[in-house]
Amino acid sequence: MTQYPIIMSQTGFTHKDNLTYPFEERGLQFGDGVYEVIRIYNGQYDLFDEHVNRLFQSAEAIKLELPFTNEELKTLLIELLEKNDMRADGTVYLQATRGSAPRNHLFPADAKTNVYAYINDLPRNEEHLEHGVSTITKPDVRWSYCYIKSLNLLPNVLAKQEARQQGCYEAIFHIDGEVTECTSSNVYLVHAGKIYTFPATKRILHGCVRRRVENYADELGIPFVEDGFTVEEITTADEMFLTSTTSEIIPITKVDQTIVADGKPGPITRKLQERFSAQIQTYRKKDPQFIQS
Ligand code: PLP
C-alpha cells in the first residue's frame, strides 16, 4: 500500500515525518476527536460534500471547533491531492482532536484543534465485490451516540479482530437481537424484494454509501425500508449486503453458521453494485480533481 508523503495539518502542508505532537494529546488520551475517510477514484473525491458535511456535524456534536470552513477544507483536501500528485484509487483519512494540553478531562481553555489528513492508495477489492464475504454477530456494546464519527473505536476494533480470527470479514452488531450495523459498515437484509436496514437514528453511523444505496433503491423502484431486522430473521433473508466508503457494496454470504439464502450474491445486491460501478466509471473518464480541464 502506498502512503503518500505530504500530509495536511493544522500548521499547513508538510512531510509526514515532520509531524509531531506532545504525548499529551487529547485524541490519544481521551479519544477526544472525530474523523472521516473519503474515497478517491482516479484522483477525485467521491461523495465529497457528504463526508465534509458529516465531519462538521460530528465536530459540532462534540463541541469541537474546526480551524476552517467547509469550503476551505474542501480546497485544502484538493490541494492535498495535487501536492501528492495523486492520480490513483485511494482514501484520505482526516482526523481532528481537541488538541494538545496537560491531561484533564475538562476541555482545555487554550488548546488548538489538531488536524491531519493523509492519503493512501486503495484498489477496489474485486474478490469481495464478486464473491461476497462471511460475517459474525456480536452484541453492540458501543456508546449511544454512534452517529458521531468519533475516535472511540475500541469496541469496533475488538469485534472486527474477532471476526478476522474466525476467518470472517466483518462483525455485525446487534442490541438484544436487533441488528444495528457492522464495525465499519452499514448492513442490509433483502426480503421479498424489499431492502431492510436499521433507521438513521443516533445508534448507527449515517453512512454516505448508505444514503447512496437509498437513492439507487429509489431510482430502481426497490422499497428501502428503514426498519431493523433481527439476528433470527437472517435465516429468512433472500440476500444480505454491507456498505462503506472503503468496501463499497459487498454481498454477505454467511452470518455465523447461517448461509444466506443459497450462499451466492443476490440480484438486488448485483443491481446496486452495477449502479455503483457505473458511478465510478464517470471518474475514470475525467482527469484527477486538481487538474483544471
Ligand atoms: N458504520 C460504521 C460504524 C462505520 O465506521 C462506517 C464507515 O467507516 C460506516 C458505517 C459506513 O459509512 P460510510 O458509508 O460513510 O463509509
Short mmCIF file of C-alpha atoms and ligand atoms in Angstrom, two decimals:
data_model
loop_
_atom_site.label_atom_id
_atom_site.label_comp_id
_atom_site.label_asym_id
_atom_site.label_seq_id
_atom_site.Cartn_x
_atom_site.Cartn_y
_atom_site.Cartn_z
CA MET A 1 0.00 0.00 0.00
CA THR A 2 1.43 3.36 -0.98
CA GLN A 3 1.18 6.09 1.62
CA TYR A 4 1.67 9.49 0.08
CA PRO A 5 4.32 11.63 1.85
CA ILE A 6 2.70 15.06 2.05
CA ILE A 7 0.10 15.49 4.75
CA MET A 8 -2.21 18.33 5.63
CA SER A 9 -2.01 19.56 9.23
CA GLN A 10 -3.26 22.49 11.29
CA THR A 11 0.03 24.28 10.52
CA GLY A 12 -0.11 23.68 6.77
CA PHE A 13 1.23 21.04 4.39
CA THR A 14 4.30 19.13 5.49
CA HIS A 15 6.15 15.85 5.01
CA LYS A 16 4.59 13.16 7.22
CA ASP A 17 7.90 12.59 9.06
CA ASN A 18 7.83 16.20 10.27
CA LEU A 19 4.51 15.92 12.12
CA THR A 20 4.97 15.62 15.89
CA TYR A 21 2.66 16.23 18.84
CA PRO A 22 3.40 16.35 22.58
CA PHE A 23 2.49 12.99 24.15
CA GLU A 24 -0.37 14.71 25.98
CA GLU A 25 -2.71 14.76 23.01
CA ARG A 26 -6.44 14.54 23.61
CA GLY A 27 -7.06 12.20 20.72
CA LEU A 28 -4.62 9.73 22.29
CA GLN A 29 -5.62 10.16 25.93
CA PHE A 30 -9.39 10.56 25.64
CA GLY A 31 -10.30 9.64 22.06
CA ASP A 32 -11.44 13.27 22.09
CA GLY A 33 -11.82 13.82 18.38
CA VAL A 34 -13.62 12.95 15.18
CA TYR A 35 -12.57 11.63 11.79
CA GLU A 36 -13.60 10.97 8.20
CA VAL A 37 -12.50 8.62 5.46
CA ILE A 38 -13.22 9.76 1.92
CA ARG A 39 -12.83 7.54 -1.11
CA ILE A 40 -10.76 8.67 -4.06
CA TYR A 41 -11.27 7.27 -7.54
CA ASN A 42 -8.81 8.23 -10.25
CA GLY A 43 -7.59 11.20 -8.19
CA GLN A 44 -11.12 12.50 -7.46
CA TYR A 45 -13.07 12.53 -4.21
CA ASP A 46 -16.30 10.52 -4.14
CA LEU A 47 -19.28 11.73 -2.04
CA PHE A 48 -17.12 14.76 -1.16
CA ASP A 49 -19.83 17.10 0.17
CA GLU A 50 -21.44 14.29 2.17
CA HIS A 51 -18.21 13.41 4.00
CA VAL A 52 -17.17 17.00 4.65
CA ASN A 53 -20.65 17.88 5.92
CA ARG A 54 -20.64 14.85 8.22
CA LEU A 55 -17.25 15.87 9.64
CA PHE A 56 -18.70 19.26 10.58
CA GLN A 57 -21.77 17.58 12.12
CA SER A 58 -19.57 15.21 14.16
CA ALA A 59 -17.37 18.11 15.33
CA GLU A 60 -20.40 20.16 16.33
CA ALA A 61 -21.84 17.19 18.24
CA ILE A 62 -18.71 17.03 20.43
CA LYS A 63 -18.37 20.86 20.61
CA LEU A 64 -15.09 20.81 18.68
CA GLU A 65 -14.17 23.89 16.69
CA LEU A 66 -12.59 23.13 13.32
CA PRO A 67 -9.95 25.60 12.11
CA PHE A 68 -11.50 26.00 8.66
CA THR A 69 -14.85 26.46 6.98
CA ASN A 70 -16.49 23.73 4.94
CA GLU A 71 -15.31 25.35 1.67
CA GLU A 72 -11.78 25.98 2.98
CA LEU A 73 -11.46 22.33 3.97
CA LYS A 74 -12.54 21.17 0.52
CA THR A 75 -9.92 23.44 -1.08
CA LEU A 76 -7.24 22.08 1.28
CA LEU A 77 -8.16 18.47 0.53
CA ILE A 78 -7.98 19.06 -3.22
CA GLU A 79 -4.59 20.72 -2.68
CA LEU A 80 -3.53 17.59 -0.79
CA LEU A 81 -4.19 15.50 -3.91
CA GLU A 82 -2.26 17.98 -6.00
CA LYS A 83 0.76 18.16 -3.69
CA ASN A 84 0.99 14.36 -3.77
CA ASP A 85 0.25 14.17 -7.48
CA MET A 86 -2.37 11.56 -6.52
CA ARG A 87 -3.96 10.07 -9.64
CA ALA A 88 -4.95 6.62 -8.39
CA ASP A 89 -7.77 4.97 -6.37
CA GLY A 90 -7.35 5.52 -2.64
CA THR A 91 -8.64 7.13 0.51
CA VAL A 92 -7.96 10.22 2.54
CA TYR A 93 -8.06 9.83 6.33
CA LEU A 94 -8.70 13.05 8.24
CA GLN A 95 -8.86 13.43 11.99
CA ALA A 96 -9.38 16.42 14.24
CA THR A 97 -8.81 16.35 18.00
CA ARG A 98 -9.28 18.82 20.83
CA GLY A 99 -5.54 19.49 20.77
CA SER A 100 -2.52 19.03 23.00
CA ALA A 101 -2.80 20.06 26.65
CA PRO A 102 -1.95 18.82 30.17
CA ARG A 103 -4.21 15.84 30.86
CA ASN A 104 -7.52 16.94 32.36
CA HIS A 105 -11.00 15.76 31.44
CA LEU A 106 -12.24 19.35 31.12
CA PHE A 107 -11.89 21.00 27.72
CA PRO A 108 -8.53 22.85 27.68
CA ALA A 109 -9.02 26.63 27.67
CA ASP A 110 -6.35 27.45 25.12
CA ALA A 111 -5.52 24.25 23.21
CA LYS A 112 -5.75 24.45 19.44
CA THR A 113 -7.52 21.75 17.42
CA ASN A 114 -5.01 19.28 15.98
CA VAL A 115 -5.80 18.18 12.45
CA TYR A 116 -4.12 15.92 9.98
CA ALA A 117 -5.11 14.32 6.73
CA TYR A 118 -3.15 11.86 4.62
CA ILE A 119 -3.71 9.76 1.52
CA ASN A 120 -3.25 6.05 0.85
CA ASP A 121 -3.72 4.01 -2.30
CA LEU A 122 -6.65 1.58 -2.14
CA PRO A 123 -7.57 -0.54 -5.18
CA ARG A 124 -11.14 -1.87 -5.37
CA ASN A 125 -11.42 -5.35 -3.82
CA GLU A 126 -12.71 -7.30 -6.82
CA GLU A 127 -12.70 -10.62 -4.94
CA HIS A 128 -15.04 -9.39 -2.18
CA LEU A 129 -17.26 -7.48 -4.59
CA GLU A 130 -17.70 -10.55 -6.79
CA HIS A 131 -17.97 -13.40 -4.29
CA GLY A 132 -19.13 -11.78 -1.06
CA VAL A 133 -17.88 -12.27 2.49
CA SER A 134 -18.61 -14.13 5.73
CA THR A 135 -19.50 -12.32 8.94
CA ILE A 136 -20.12 -12.97 12.64
CA THR A 137 -22.62 -11.35 15.04
CA LYS A 138 -21.62 -9.56 18.25
CA PRO A 139 -23.58 -7.67 20.93
CA ASP A 140 -23.44 -3.92 20.28
CA VAL A 141 -21.66 -2.68 23.40
CA ARG A 142 -20.80 0.75 22.00
CA TRP A 143 -21.98 4.08 23.40
CA SER A 144 -25.33 5.60 22.43
CA TYR A 145 -24.01 8.26 20.01
CA CYS A 146 -22.77 6.11 17.16
CA TYR A 147 -23.93 8.74 14.64
CA ILE A 148 -20.87 10.77 15.68
CA LYS A 149 -17.81 9.57 13.76
CA SER A 150 -15.73 9.71 16.93
CA LEU A 151 -12.26 8.34 17.54
CA ASN A 152 -13.57 5.98 20.26
CA LEU A 153 -13.45 2.78 18.27
CA LEU A 154 -12.28 0.16 20.77
CA PRO A 155 -15.48 -1.98 20.69
CA ASN A 156 -15.34 -1.81 16.87
CA VAL A 157 -11.66 -2.81 16.85
CA LEU A 158 -12.23 -5.77 19.21
CA ALA A 159 -15.27 -7.08 17.30
CA LYS A 160 -13.58 -6.77 13.90
CA GLN A 161 -10.47 -8.53 15.21
CA GLU A 162 -12.65 -11.39 16.48
CA ALA A 163 -14.32 -11.63 13.07
CA ARG A 164 -10.92 -11.80 11.42
CA GLN A 165 -9.75 -14.51 13.84
CA GLN A 166 -12.78 -16.57 12.76
CA GLY A 167 -11.86 -16.10 9.11
CA CYS A 168 -14.61 -13.51 8.53
CA TYR A 169 -14.62 -10.02 7.03
CA GLU A 170 -16.94 -8.15 9.38
CA ALA A 171 -18.82 -8.38 12.67
CA ILE A 172 -22.50 -7.43 12.69
CA PHE A 173 -23.58 -5.65 15.88
CA HIS A 174 -26.97 -6.28 17.48
CA ILE A 175 -28.76 -4.86 20.53
CA ASP A 176 -30.75 -7.67 22.21
CA GLY A 177 -31.01 -9.44 18.85
CA GLU A 178 -31.87 -6.35 16.76
CA VAL A 179 -29.19 -5.73 14.13
CA THR A 180 -27.76 -2.18 14.07
CA GLU A 181 -24.70 -2.04 11.79
CA CYS A 182 -21.23 -3.54 11.41
CA THR A 183 -17.95 -2.40 12.98
CA SER A 184 -17.09 -0.19 10.00
CA SER A 185 -20.01 -0.56 7.61
CA ASN A 186 -23.80 -0.48 7.41
CA VAL A 187 -25.72 -3.73 6.90
CA TYR A 188 -28.87 -4.64 4.97
CA LEU A 189 -31.22 -7.60 4.57
CA VAL A 190 -33.29 -8.18 1.44
CA HIS A 191 -36.60 -10.00 1.87
CA ALA A 192 -39.44 -10.35 -0.67
CA GLY A 193 -37.98 -7.62 -2.89
CA LYS A 194 -37.51 -5.03 -0.13
CA ILE A 195 -34.28 -3.76 1.45
CA TYR A 196 -34.34 -3.53 5.26
CA THR A 197 -31.81 -1.62 7.36
CA PHE A 198 -31.67 -0.04 10.82
CA PRO A 199 -33.11 3.51 10.83
CA ALA A 200 -30.75 6.52 10.77
CA THR A 201 -31.01 7.25 14.50
CA LYS A 202 -28.20 8.00 16.97
CA ARG A 203 -27.43 4.27 17.29
CA ILE A 204 -25.69 3.96 13.91
CA LEU A 205 -23.36 5.96 11.71
CA HIS A 206 -25.34 7.54 8.89
CA GLY A 207 -23.21 6.10 6.13
CA CYS A 208 -22.60 8.13 3.00
CA VAL A 209 -22.82 4.94 0.94
CA ARG A 210 -25.99 4.02 2.86
CA ARG A 211 -27.52 7.27 1.55
CA ARG A 212 -26.33 6.39 -1.94
CA VAL A 213 -27.94 2.94 -1.70
CA GLU A 214 -31.20 4.58 -0.63
CA ASN A 215 -31.05 6.82 -3.73
CA TYR A 216 -30.27 3.88 -6.02
CA ALA A 217 -33.14 1.88 -4.50
CA ASP A 218 -35.50 4.81 -5.19
CA GLU A 219 -34.30 5.01 -8.79
CA LEU A 220 -34.66 1.26 -9.26
CA GLY A 221 -38.10 1.15 -7.63
CA ILE A 222 -36.91 -1.13 -4.82
CA PRO A 223 -38.53 -0.30 -1.45
CA PHE A 224 -35.88 0.88 1.07
CA VAL A 225 -37.34 0.20 4.49
CA GLU A 226 -35.70 1.87 7.49
CA ASP A 227 -36.85 -0.81 9.84
CA GLY A 228 -34.35 -3.05 11.55
CA PHE A 229 -34.21 -6.82 11.36
CA THR A 230 -33.22 -9.37 13.97
CA VAL A 231 -30.41 -11.91 14.04
CA GLU A 232 -33.12 -14.61 13.92
CA GLU A 233 -34.59 -13.15 10.72
CA ILE A 234 -31.30 -13.66 8.93
CA THR A 235 -32.40 -17.26 8.30
CA THR A 236 -35.24 -15.85 6.15
CA ALA A 237 -33.05 -13.43 4.13
CA ASP A 238 -33.07 -13.64 0.34
CA GLU A 239 -29.89 -11.55 0.25
CA MET A 240 -27.67 -9.55 2.55
CA PHE A 241 -25.00 -6.96 1.90
CA LEU A 242 -22.92 -4.32 3.65
CA THR A 243 -21.74 -0.89 2.56
CA SER A 244 -18.98 1.58 3.35
CA THR A 245 -16.67 4.05 1.70
CA THR A 246 -13.80 1.57 1.54
CA SER A 247 -15.85 -1.61 0.99
CA GLU A 248 -18.43 -0.14 -1.44
CA ILE A 249 -21.32 -2.68 -1.70
CA ILE A 250 -20.24 -6.19 -0.66
CA PRO A 251 -22.55 -9.22 -0.63
CA ILE A 252 -22.74 -11.13 2.68
CA THR A 253 -22.96 -14.86 2.05
CA LYS A 254 -22.62 -16.20 5.62
CA VAL A 255 -23.51 -14.94 9.11
CA ASP A 256 -22.15 -17.07 11.97
CA GLN A 257 -23.14 -20.61 10.88
CA THR A 258 -26.04 -19.45 8.68
CA ILE A 259 -25.56 -19.48 4.91
CA VAL A 260 -27.51 -16.52 3.48
CA ALA A 261 -30.12 -17.92 1.04
CA ASP A 262 -28.14 -20.07 -1.46
CA GLY A 263 -24.79 -18.60 -0.38
CA LYS A 264 -24.41 -16.55 -3.54
CA PRO A 265 -24.73 -12.77 -4.08
CA GLY A 266 -28.36 -11.97 -4.95
CA PRO A 267 -29.91 -10.00 -7.83
CA ILE A 268 -30.78 -6.83 -5.89
CA THR A 269 -27.25 -6.61 -4.50
CA ARG A 270 -25.93 -7.05 -8.03
CA LYS A 271 -28.17 -4.26 -9.39
CA LEU A 272 -26.92 -1.88 -6.68
CA GLN A 273 -23.31 -2.86 -7.37
CA GLU A 274 -23.82 -2.20 -11.08
CA ARG A 275 -25.13 1.30 -10.35
CA PHE A 276 -22.17 1.91 -8.06
CA SER A 277 -19.65 0.75 -10.67
CA ALA A 278 -21.32 2.92 -13.30
CA GLN A 279 -20.87 5.91 -10.98
CA ILE A 280 -17.16 5.13 -10.60
CA GLN A 281 -16.79 4.92 -14.36
CA THR A 282 -17.63 8.64 -14.51
CA TYR A 283 -14.40 9.31 -12.57
CA ARG A 284 -12.37 7.15 -14.96
CA LYS A 285 -13.45 9.42 -17.82
CA LYS A 286 -12.29 12.59 -16.06
CA ASP A 287 -8.88 13.93 -15.09
CA PRO A 288 -7.79 13.97 -11.44
CA GLN A 289 -9.57 16.67 -9.46
CA PHE A 290 -6.66 19.12 -9.20
CA ILE A 291 -6.11 19.29 -12.95
CA GLN A 292 -8.27 22.11 -14.22
CA SER A 293 -9.65 20.86 -17.52
N1 PLP B 1 -20.81 2.31 10.25
C1 PLP B 1 -19.63 2.48 10.87
C2 PLP B 1 -19.51 2.14 12.32
C3 PLP B 1 -18.52 2.96 10.15
O1 PLP B 1 -17.35 3.15 10.76
C4 PLP B 1 -18.67 3.24 8.77
C5 PLP B 1 -17.56 3.74 7.98
O2 PLP B 1 -16.44 3.86 8.44
C6 PLP B 1 -19.93 3.04 8.17
C7 PLP B 1 -20.97 2.58 8.94
C8 PLP B 1 -20.14 3.35 6.70
O3 PLP B 1 -20.13 4.74 6.48
P1 PLP B 1 -19.71 5.34 5.06
O4 PLP B 1 -20.63 4.74 4.05
O5 PLP B 1 -19.91 6.80 5.20
O6 PLP B 1 -18.28 4.95 4.83
#
